Short mmCIF file of C-alpha atoms in Angstrom, two decimals:
data_model
loop_
_atom_site.label_atom_id
_atom_site.label_comp_id
_atom_site.label_asym_id
_atom_site.label_seq_id
_atom_site.Cartn_x
_atom_site.Cartn_y
_atom_site.Cartn_z
CA MET A 1 36.37 -10.19 -63.64
CA HIS A 2 36.00 -13.40 -61.73
CA SER A 3 33.92 -11.80 -59.08
CA TYR A 4 31.38 -10.02 -61.41
CA ALA A 5 31.57 -12.05 -64.64
CA SER A 6 32.41 -15.60 -63.68
CA PRO A 7 31.29 -17.21 -67.01
CA GLU A 8 33.55 -14.96 -69.01
CA PHE A 9 36.47 -15.54 -66.59
CA HIS A 10 35.97 -19.31 -66.88
CA ILE A 11 36.12 -19.11 -70.70
CA ARG A 12 39.30 -17.00 -70.69
CA ALA A 13 41.01 -19.16 -68.02
CA ARG A 14 40.28 -22.25 -70.09
CA ALA A 15 41.69 -20.57 -73.18
CA ALA A 16 44.88 -19.67 -71.27
CA LEU A 17 45.16 -23.33 -70.21
CA ARG A 18 44.74 -24.63 -73.72
CA SER A 19 47.06 -22.40 -75.68
CA GLY A 20 48.06 -19.21 -73.84
CA PRO A 21 51.63 -18.19 -73.11
CA GLU A 22 52.91 -18.85 -69.68
CA HIS A 23 52.29 -15.31 -68.36
CA TYR A 24 48.64 -15.74 -69.38
CA PHE A 25 47.94 -18.74 -67.20
CA VAL A 26 50.06 -17.30 -64.38
CA ALA A 27 47.90 -14.20 -64.42
CA ALA A 28 44.69 -16.36 -64.65
CA SER A 29 45.80 -18.44 -61.67
CA SER A 30 46.17 -15.35 -59.47
CA ALA A 31 42.48 -14.70 -60.06
CA LEU A 32 41.17 -18.14 -59.34
CA ARG A 33 39.98 -17.38 -55.80
CA VAL A 34 36.63 -15.93 -55.26
CA TYR A 35 34.32 -15.37 -52.29
CA ARG A 36 33.49 -18.82 -50.99
CA GLU A 37 29.80 -18.01 -51.04
CA ASN A 38 29.97 -17.48 -54.83
CA ALA A 39 32.34 -20.34 -55.66
CA THR A 40 30.99 -22.96 -58.08
CA LEU A 41 31.90 -26.51 -59.23
CA GLU A 42 33.42 -24.93 -62.32
CA ASP A 43 35.75 -22.81 -60.04
CA ALA A 44 36.81 -26.05 -58.33
CA ALA A 45 37.34 -27.76 -61.65
CA LEU A 46 39.53 -24.92 -62.83
CA ILE A 47 41.63 -25.18 -59.68
CA ARG A 48 42.03 -28.90 -60.31
CA ASP A 49 43.33 -28.30 -63.79
CA PHE A 50 45.52 -25.39 -62.95
CA ILE A 51 47.19 -27.15 -60.02
CA GLU A 52 48.66 -29.77 -62.31
CA LEU A 53 50.69 -27.25 -64.23
CA PRO A 54 54.39 -27.49 -63.57
CA ASN A 55 54.79 -23.78 -62.78
CA PRO A 56 55.28 -23.32 -59.04
CA ILE A 57 53.70 -19.82 -59.05
CA VAL A 58 50.56 -21.23 -60.55
CA LYS A 59 50.51 -24.04 -57.94
CA ARG A 60 50.91 -21.54 -55.12
CA HIS A 61 48.09 -19.42 -56.45
CA THR A 62 45.81 -22.45 -56.67
CA LEU A 63 46.63 -23.51 -53.10
CA TYR A 64 45.95 -19.89 -51.92
CA ALA A 65 42.58 -20.17 -53.67
CA ILE A 66 41.75 -23.36 -51.92
CA ALA A 67 42.60 -21.88 -48.51
CA TYR A 68 40.30 -18.89 -49.33
CA MET A 69 37.35 -20.89 -50.71
CA GLY A 70 37.27 -23.95 -48.36
CA GLY A 71 34.20 -22.88 -46.50
CA ASN A 72 32.01 -23.80 -49.42
CA ARG A 73 30.75 -27.30 -48.63
CA ALA A 74 29.51 -27.94 -52.22
CA ILE A 75 33.02 -27.81 -53.71
CA LEU A 76 35.08 -29.19 -50.81
CA PRO A 77 35.45 -32.68 -52.29
CA LYS A 78 36.83 -31.26 -55.48
CA LEU A 79 39.20 -28.97 -53.56
CA LEU A 80 40.44 -31.93 -51.55
CA GLU A 81 41.04 -33.80 -54.84
CA ALA A 82 43.11 -30.84 -56.06
CA THR A 83 45.36 -30.74 -52.91
CA LEU A 84 46.00 -34.45 -53.16
CA ALA A 85 47.03 -34.02 -56.79
CA VAL A 86 49.52 -31.19 -56.35
CA ASP A 87 53.24 -32.03 -56.71
CA ILE A 88 55.13 -29.76 -54.32
CA GLY A 89 58.52 -31.35 -54.92
CA THR A 90 60.96 -29.82 -52.41
CA ASP A 91 59.69 -26.24 -52.78
CA PRO A 92 59.34 -24.75 -49.22
CA ASN A 93 56.90 -22.11 -50.49
CA LEU A 94 54.64 -24.77 -51.90
CA ALA A 95 54.89 -26.83 -48.68
CA ASP A 96 53.85 -23.69 -46.70
CA ALA A 97 50.92 -23.04 -49.03
CA LEU A 98 49.85 -26.70 -48.88
CA THR A 99 49.64 -26.64 -45.16
CA ASP A 100 47.61 -23.44 -45.26
CA ALA A 101 45.12 -25.07 -47.61
CA PHE A 102 43.87 -27.21 -44.71
CA GLY A 103 42.04 -26.02 -41.56
CA PRO A 104 39.08 -23.95 -40.64
CA TYR A 105 39.18 -21.87 -43.73
CA GLY A 106 40.45 -24.39 -46.21
CA VAL A 107 39.79 -28.14 -46.53
CA PRO A 108 38.82 -29.62 -43.12
CA PHE A 109 40.67 -32.70 -41.83
CA SER A 110 37.25 -34.41 -41.41
CA LEU A 111 37.20 -34.97 -45.22
CA LEU A 112 40.41 -36.97 -45.10
CA THR A 113 40.49 -40.76 -44.73
CA GLU A 114 43.42 -42.71 -43.41
CA GLN A 115 44.39 -43.47 -47.04
CA THR A 116 44.19 -39.87 -48.25
CA ALA A 117 45.88 -38.55 -45.14
CA GLY A 118 48.79 -40.86 -46.04
CA VAL A 119 48.86 -39.43 -49.56
CA LEU A 120 48.96 -35.89 -48.23
CA LEU A 121 51.68 -36.53 -45.63
CA ARG A 122 53.95 -38.46 -48.00
CA LYS A 123 54.32 -35.15 -49.94
CA PHE A 124 56.69 -34.05 -47.12
CA ILE A 125 59.08 -37.09 -47.42
CA PRO A 126 61.44 -35.51 -50.11
CA PHE A 127 62.44 -32.50 -48.10
CA ASP A 128 66.03 -32.75 -46.83
CA ASP A 129 64.85 -31.71 -43.35
CA LEU A 130 61.89 -30.08 -41.59
CA ASP A 131 63.68 -26.80 -40.91
CA LEU A 132 61.90 -24.62 -43.46
CA ARG A 133 59.59 -21.67 -43.32
CA GLN A 134 59.94 -21.37 -39.47
CA GLY A 135 58.78 -24.93 -38.88
CA THR A 136 55.68 -24.88 -41.01
CA ILE A 137 55.67 -28.66 -41.50
CA PRO A 138 56.08 -29.60 -37.81
CA ARG A 139 53.31 -27.17 -36.88
CA PHE A 140 51.07 -28.77 -39.52
CA LEU A 141 51.81 -32.23 -38.27
CA SER A 142 50.94 -31.16 -34.72
CA THR A 143 47.41 -30.13 -35.98
CA ILE A 144 46.75 -33.31 -37.90
CA VAL A 145 48.41 -35.85 -35.59
CA GLY A 146 45.39 -35.88 -33.20
CA VAL A 147 43.23 -37.24 -36.07
CA PHE A 148 45.76 -39.28 -37.99
CA PRO A 149 48.52 -40.31 -35.47
CA ASP A 150 49.53 -43.46 -37.29
CA GLN A 151 49.89 -41.65 -40.62
CA VAL A 152 52.09 -38.97 -38.99
CA LEU A 153 54.22 -41.72 -37.46
CA ASP A 154 54.48 -43.45 -40.86
CA LEU A 155 55.89 -40.28 -42.29
CA LEU A 156 58.39 -39.81 -39.48
CA LEU A 157 59.56 -43.42 -39.57
CA THR A 158 59.93 -43.30 -43.32
CA ARG A 159 62.17 -40.24 -43.03
CA VAL A 160 64.28 -42.07 -40.36
CA GLN A 161 64.75 -44.97 -42.76
CA ILE A 162 65.84 -42.57 -45.58
CA GLU A 163 68.18 -40.84 -43.19
CA GLU A 164 69.66 -44.22 -42.12
CA ARG A 165 70.38 -45.20 -45.69
CA GLY A 166 71.89 -41.90 -46.45
CA ARG A 167 74.19 -41.90 -43.36
CA ALA A 168 75.25 -45.54 -44.05
CA ALA A 169 76.44 -44.36 -47.50
CA GLY A 170 78.29 -41.36 -46.01
CA GLY A 171 75.68 -38.72 -46.73
CA TRP A 172 74.46 -36.45 -43.98
CA LYS A 173 72.39 -33.95 -45.97
CA TYR A 174 69.01 -35.59 -45.33
CA LYS A 175 67.78 -35.00 -41.83
CA ALA A 176 64.79 -37.03 -40.67
CA LEU A 177 63.59 -34.41 -38.18
CA GLY A 178 65.66 -31.27 -38.01
CA MET A 179 65.80 -28.61 -35.26
CA ASP A 180 62.13 -27.74 -35.64
CA PHE A 181 61.01 -31.25 -34.73
CA ASN A 182 60.34 -29.98 -31.17
CA ALA A 183 57.45 -28.02 -32.70
CA ILE A 184 55.58 -31.30 -33.18
CA SER A 185 53.30 -32.12 -30.30
CA PHE A 186 51.62 -35.46 -29.77
CA MET A 187 49.58 -34.28 -26.80
CA SER A 188 46.42 -34.45 -28.80
CA VAL A 189 46.86 -38.18 -29.47
CA PRO A 190 44.58 -40.33 -27.25
CA ALA A 191 46.49 -42.20 -24.62
CA GLU A 192 45.24 -45.59 -25.75
CA ARG A 193 46.83 -44.87 -29.19
CA LYS A 194 50.29 -43.93 -27.78
CA ARG A 195 51.12 -47.43 -26.59
CA ALA A 196 50.91 -48.87 -30.06
CA MET A 197 52.88 -46.03 -31.49
CA VAL A 198 55.82 -46.31 -29.03
CA ASN A 199 55.84 -50.11 -29.63
CA ARG A 200 56.24 -49.34 -33.26
CA CYS A 201 59.16 -47.14 -32.50
CA ILE A 202 60.87 -49.87 -30.52
CA LEU A 203 60.51 -52.29 -33.47
CA ALA A 204 61.80 -49.63 -35.88
CA LEU A 205 64.84 -49.10 -33.67
CA MET A 206 66.24 -52.59 -33.93
CA PRO A 207 67.93 -52.39 -37.45
CA LEU A 208 69.18 -48.85 -37.06
CA LYS A 209 72.98 -48.12 -36.86
CA PHE A 210 73.18 -44.43 -37.73
CA SER A 211 69.81 -42.88 -37.03
CA ASP A 212 68.85 -44.29 -33.61
CA ASP A 213 69.16 -40.79 -32.16
CA SER A 214 66.42 -39.62 -34.48
CA LEU A 215 64.22 -42.55 -33.65
CA ALA A 216 64.75 -41.97 -29.89
CA LYS A 217 63.51 -38.35 -30.33
CA ILE A 218 60.33 -39.59 -31.93
CA PHE A 219 59.82 -42.27 -29.28
CA TRP A 220 60.04 -39.83 -26.25
CA SER A 221 58.08 -37.04 -28.06
CA ILE A 222 54.99 -39.33 -28.34
CA ASP A 223 54.62 -39.50 -24.61
CA PRO A 224 56.60 -36.65 -22.99
CA VAL A 225 55.48 -37.65 -19.57
CA GLY A 226 57.00 -41.05 -20.20
CA ALA A 227 54.48 -43.39 -18.58
CA GLU A 228 53.60 -45.22 -21.87
CA CYS A 229 57.27 -45.20 -22.93
CA PHE A 230 58.52 -46.94 -19.76
CA ARG A 231 55.75 -49.52 -19.83
CA ALA A 232 56.40 -50.36 -23.47
CA ILE A 233 60.14 -50.71 -22.63
CA ALA A 234 59.39 -53.11 -19.86
CA GLU A 235 57.03 -55.16 -21.87
CA SER A 236 59.53 -55.36 -24.79
CA LEU A 237 62.20 -56.67 -22.48
CA GLU A 238 60.21 -59.68 -21.45
CA ASN A 239 60.96 -61.52 -24.67
CA ALA A 240 64.00 -59.66 -25.88
CA ASP A 241 67.27 -61.31 -26.64
CA SER A 242 70.61 -59.64 -25.64
CA PHE A 243 70.90 -57.70 -28.83
CA GLN A 244 67.42 -56.34 -28.67
CA ALA A 245 67.82 -55.41 -25.00
CA THR A 246 70.98 -53.46 -25.82
CA ARG A 247 69.08 -51.60 -28.52
CA ILE A 248 66.16 -50.84 -26.18
CA GLU A 249 68.50 -49.45 -23.50
CA HIS A 250 69.75 -46.92 -26.07
CA LEU A 251 66.32 -45.24 -25.68
CA LEU A 252 66.99 -44.66 -21.92
CA LYS A 253 70.33 -42.99 -22.73
CA HIS A 254 68.53 -40.53 -24.99
CA SER A 255 65.69 -39.65 -22.58
CA PRO A 256 65.08 -35.83 -22.77
CA ARG A 257 65.03 -35.79 -18.96
CA GLY A 258 68.43 -37.51 -18.79
CA PRO A 259 69.44 -41.16 -18.17
CA ILE A 260 69.44 -40.81 -14.35
CA TYR A 261 65.71 -39.91 -14.41
CA ALA A 262 64.98 -42.62 -17.02
CA TYR A 263 66.62 -45.41 -15.03
CA GLY A 264 64.87 -44.24 -11.91
CA GLU A 265 61.44 -44.38 -13.53
CA LEU A 266 62.19 -47.76 -15.09
CA ARG A 267 63.29 -49.09 -11.65
CA LYS A 268 59.74 -48.22 -10.36
CA ILE A 269 58.25 -50.22 -13.27
CA GLY A 270 60.60 -53.16 -12.56
CA ALA A 271 59.58 -53.23 -8.89
CA GLU A 272 56.03 -53.97 -9.98
CA LEU A 273 56.94 -56.97 -12.17
CA GLN A 274 57.16 -60.61 -11.09
CA PRO A 275 60.60 -61.12 -9.50
CA ASP A 276 61.35 -64.04 -11.68
CA SER A 277 60.47 -62.22 -14.94
CA GLN A 278 63.19 -61.59 -17.58
CA ALA A 279 62.23 -57.92 -17.77
CA ALA A 280 62.66 -57.42 -14.03
CA ALA A 281 66.08 -59.09 -14.07
CA ILE A 282 67.26 -56.93 -17.06
CA ILE A 283 65.95 -53.70 -15.40
CA GLN A 284 67.64 -54.57 -12.13
CA GLY A 285 70.94 -55.14 -13.88
CA TRP A 286 70.74 -51.89 -15.84
CA CYS A 287 69.86 -49.87 -12.81
CA GLU A 288 72.72 -51.40 -10.79
CA LEU A 289 75.24 -50.66 -13.53
CA ALA A 290 73.77 -47.04 -13.80
CA ASP A 291 74.20 -46.62 -10.07
CA GLN A 292 77.80 -47.80 -10.17
CA GLN A 293 78.59 -45.41 -13.14
CA ARG A 294 76.93 -42.54 -11.34
CA GLN A 295 79.00 -43.21 -8.19
CA LEU A 296 82.17 -43.47 -10.29
CA ASN A 297 81.42 -40.12 -11.90
CA GLU A 298 80.95 -38.50 -8.51
CA ASP A 299 84.12 -40.03 -7.15
CA GLN A 300 86.10 -38.69 -10.11
CA ALA A 301 84.55 -35.25 -10.20
CA PRO A 302 86.97 -32.52 -9.18
CA GLU A 303 86.47 -30.98 -5.76
CA VAL A 304 85.09 -27.48 -5.83
CA LEU A 305 87.08 -25.24 -3.47
#
């Protein structure tokens, strides 16, 4: 009916919203989508009203409709409003549907502002981890991070803080990242933005006692090549006290390429610094200790016959 008698469908859908039994508005929600060329502002208004219903099936149907109708520029602002209003809780099916509502066929990222992008991304905070629906959330973050890197980092750092509080209280259910975190790629983030992002990670690392491993994963994933990471470490050491330096060294020990590589790269950075700088002295001390430990490990290794 929606495709050939839209006014009548609108009347019946509104009636189902006002007083119909649950199966009525569930059925109506499944018919919300229509060819984008024929979509009207009333269709968008219906989606906005239906998406606020507490029924998860209805919410999923409305998100599917948004993904289907997003090419209609006239109703895009209303569709964006609906996606920002939806409460997905911790439902993995709704998280999947929400991510599908954005993109070339749904709502384009260009309609988002830094504020609304933050509203959208905060919907993924309650999930116990990111390992759901074959990594649908990490893949979504990879697509939006090139446009809103700071907002994606806000999400990840918030999750680390929640994980930290949970672990401190003896709870390990909430995982800031999960195994599918490797699906997040920061390669699309401009290089000039990465320096500020890794500096934020270093600051966020300082108070952590239980989730520093998660923070280290985020730190190194921002710049997999490592150039910005090593420069940020060296700069941070210049004014660091002994406690802060110890925390910063923790990042080297969690380098995805291993600590030997990390100390070697940092040694190159230290060689470029002023000899009397604090950072150069700390780096030299670290590298000497790392060399001694590596030699000790080699001496203690069993001989291979």
